[in-house]
């Protein structure tokens, strides 16, 4: 079973509101959630997801990470054995997978580095979400 997070750095855009928008979505066993190229606030979502993964790795427990646009979320549950159960509120039925917390962290670290690099290259280094993502 697989879990992967995607963020299309080419779509990142600093809106007039000050929020950084772009395409971010997850894939669980070939199912894109909320959908492929979902437009949202990817940096804020990634910060929350990284924080939640770190939390459930440290202890058994549950965390919910919401996408900022739409009624979509990802539930994480630490299993106490180095794995994390991940489920979504996907339309048409929940999607669920159990994966290694270490593998998720490695995957998210690569995305974090690429997103931060792209934002710094655009001159957004002082943006709060960029700084929060750098601190992860």
Short mmCIF file of C-alpha atoms in Angstrom, two decimals:
data_model
loop_
_atom_site.label_atom_id
_atom_site.label_comp_id
_atom_site.label_asym_id
_atom_site.label_seq_id
_atom_site.Cartn_x
_atom_site.Cartn_y
_atom_site.Cartn_z
CA UNK A 1 0.00 0.00 0.00
CA UNK A 2 1.29 3.45 -0.82
CA UNK A 3 0.93 7.05 0.25
CA UNK A 4 2.50 10.00 -1.52
CA UNK A 5 2.16 13.78 -1.37
CA UNK A 6 2.48 15.90 -4.50
CA UNK A 7 3.12 19.63 -4.78
CA UNK A 8 3.54 21.20 -8.21
CA UNK A 9 6.06 23.97 -7.52
CA UNK A 10 5.44 25.47 -10.97
CA UNK A 11 1.94 26.46 -9.81
CA UNK A 12 3.03 28.32 -6.65
CA UNK A 13 1.69 31.86 -6.63
CA UNK A 14 1.71 34.61 -4.03
CA UNK A 15 -1.84 35.99 -3.96
CA UNK A 16 -2.74 39.59 -3.15
CA UNK A 17 -4.07 38.32 0.19
CA UNK A 18 -0.53 37.24 1.07
CA UNK A 19 -1.29 33.51 0.93
CA UNK A 20 0.74 31.18 -1.23
CA UNK A 21 -1.49 29.07 -3.46
CA UNK A 22 -0.62 26.15 -5.70
CA UNK A 23 -1.43 22.56 -6.51
CA UNK A 24 -1.12 20.01 -3.71
CA UNK A 25 -2.73 16.60 -3.32
CA UNK A 26 -2.09 13.15 -1.93
CA UNK A 27 -2.22 9.76 -3.56
CA UNK A 28 -3.31 6.64 -1.71
CA UNK A 29 -2.86 3.45 -3.71
CA UNK A 30 -3.45 5.22 -7.02
CA UNK A 31 -6.33 7.39 -5.80
CA UNK A 32 -5.70 11.17 -5.96
CA UNK A 33 -7.22 13.10 -3.06
CA UNK A 34 -8.98 15.52 -3.06
CA UNK A 35 -8.09 15.26 -6.76
CA UNK A 36 -5.05 15.56 -8.97
CA UNK A 37 -3.73 19.13 -9.09
CA UNK A 38 -5.96 20.30 -6.22
CA UNK A 39 -5.45 24.06 -5.82
CA UNK A 40 -4.98 25.01 -2.19
CA UNK A 41 -2.41 26.52 0.18
CA UNK A 42 0.33 23.90 -0.15
CA UNK A 43 2.85 25.37 2.28
CA UNK A 44 0.33 25.69 5.09
CA UNK A 45 -0.93 22.16 4.36
CA UNK A 46 2.60 20.72 4.31
CA UNK A 47 3.51 22.41 7.60
CA UNK A 48 0.44 20.93 9.26
CA UNK A 49 1.05 17.49 7.74
CA UNK A 50 4.72 17.43 8.78
CA UNK A 51 3.79 18.45 12.30
CA UNK A 52 1.09 15.78 12.51
CA UNK A 53 3.38 13.02 11.20
CA UNK A 54 6.06 13.97 13.74
CA UNK A 55 3.45 13.93 16.50
CA UNK A 56 2.00 10.50 15.69
CA UNK A 57 5.52 9.06 15.25
CA UNK A 58 6.35 10.04 18.84
CA UNK A 59 3.28 8.52 20.37
CA UNK A 60 0.18 6.56 19.66
CA UNK A 61 -2.62 8.95 18.89
CA UNK A 62 -4.67 10.62 16.22
CA UNK A 63 -4.33 13.86 14.26
CA UNK A 64 -6.47 15.41 11.56
CA UNK A 65 -4.96 17.60 8.84
CA UNK A 66 -7.41 19.64 6.82
CA UNK A 67 -6.95 21.00 3.36
CA UNK A 68 -7.63 24.72 3.51
CA UNK A 69 -10.01 24.77 0.54
CA UNK A 70 -13.00 22.46 0.64
CA UNK A 71 -14.30 19.99 3.19
CA UNK A 72 -11.40 17.55 2.86
CA UNK A 73 -9.09 16.10 5.46
CA UNK A 74 -6.53 13.42 6.19
CA UNK A 75 -6.65 11.50 9.47
CA UNK A 76 -3.42 10.09 10.86
CA UNK A 77 -3.22 7.50 13.60
CA UNK A 78 0.07 6.40 15.14
CA UNK A 79 0.04 2.65 15.68
CA UNK A 80 2.92 2.53 18.19
CA UNK A 81 4.91 0.15 15.99
CA UNK A 82 6.52 2.64 13.59
CA UNK A 83 3.54 2.73 11.27
CA UNK A 84 0.85 5.30 10.66
CA UNK A 85 -2.68 4.57 9.53
CA UNK A 86 -3.82 7.25 7.09
CA UNK A 87 -7.40 7.76 5.99
CA UNK A 88 -9.29 10.41 4.06
CA UNK A 89 -12.89 11.52 3.74
CA UNK A 90 -12.84 10.84 0.01
CA UNK A 91 -16.10 11.27 -1.89
CA UNK A 92 -17.61 7.89 -2.58
CA UNK A 93 -15.93 6.21 0.39
CA UNK A 94 -12.99 6.66 2.67
CA UNK A 95 -9.54 5.65 1.47
CA UNK A 96 -7.15 4.13 4.01
CA UNK A 97 -3.59 2.84 4.08
CA UNK A 98 -1.04 1.92 6.76
CA UNK A 99 2.54 2.93 5.98
CA UNK A 100 5.90 3.33 7.64
CA UNK A 101 6.21 6.63 9.49
CA UNK A 102 9.87 6.78 8.48
CA UNK A 103 9.00 6.42 4.78
CA UNK A 104 6.39 9.18 5.01
CA UNK A 105 8.87 11.48 6.73
CA UNK A 106 11.52 10.89 4.07
CA UNK A 107 9.07 11.56 1.26
CA UNK A 108 7.78 14.73 2.89
CA UNK A 109 11.32 15.97 3.56
CA UNK A 110 12.12 15.84 -0.15
CA UNK A 111 8.97 17.82 -0.95
CA UNK A 112 9.68 20.30 1.84
CA UNK A 113 13.18 21.00 0.48
CA UNK A 114 11.92 21.49 -3.09
CA UNK A 115 9.07 23.79 -2.04
CA UNK A 116 11.32 25.93 0.18
CA UNK A 117 13.93 26.18 -2.58
CA UNK A 118 11.27 27.30 -5.08
CA UNK A 119 9.88 29.91 -2.69
CA UNK A 120 13.33 31.28 -1.85
CA UNK A 121 14.05 31.51 -5.58
CA UNK A 122 10.94 33.66 -5.97
CA UNK A 123 12.03 35.99 -3.17
CA UNK A 124 9.43 34.81 -0.65
CA UNK A 125 11.91 33.92 2.10
CA UNK A 126 10.29 36.20 4.67
CA UNK A 127 6.80 34.79 4.16
CA UNK A 128 5.54 33.17 7.38
CA UNK A 129 4.61 29.85 5.71
CA UNK A 130 8.03 29.62 4.05
CA UNK A 131 9.74 30.27 7.38
CA UNK A 132 7.49 27.70 9.11
CA UNK A 133 8.32 25.14 6.45
CA UNK A 134 12.04 25.88 6.74
CA UNK A 135 11.84 25.29 10.50
CA UNK A 136 10.34 21.81 10.09
#
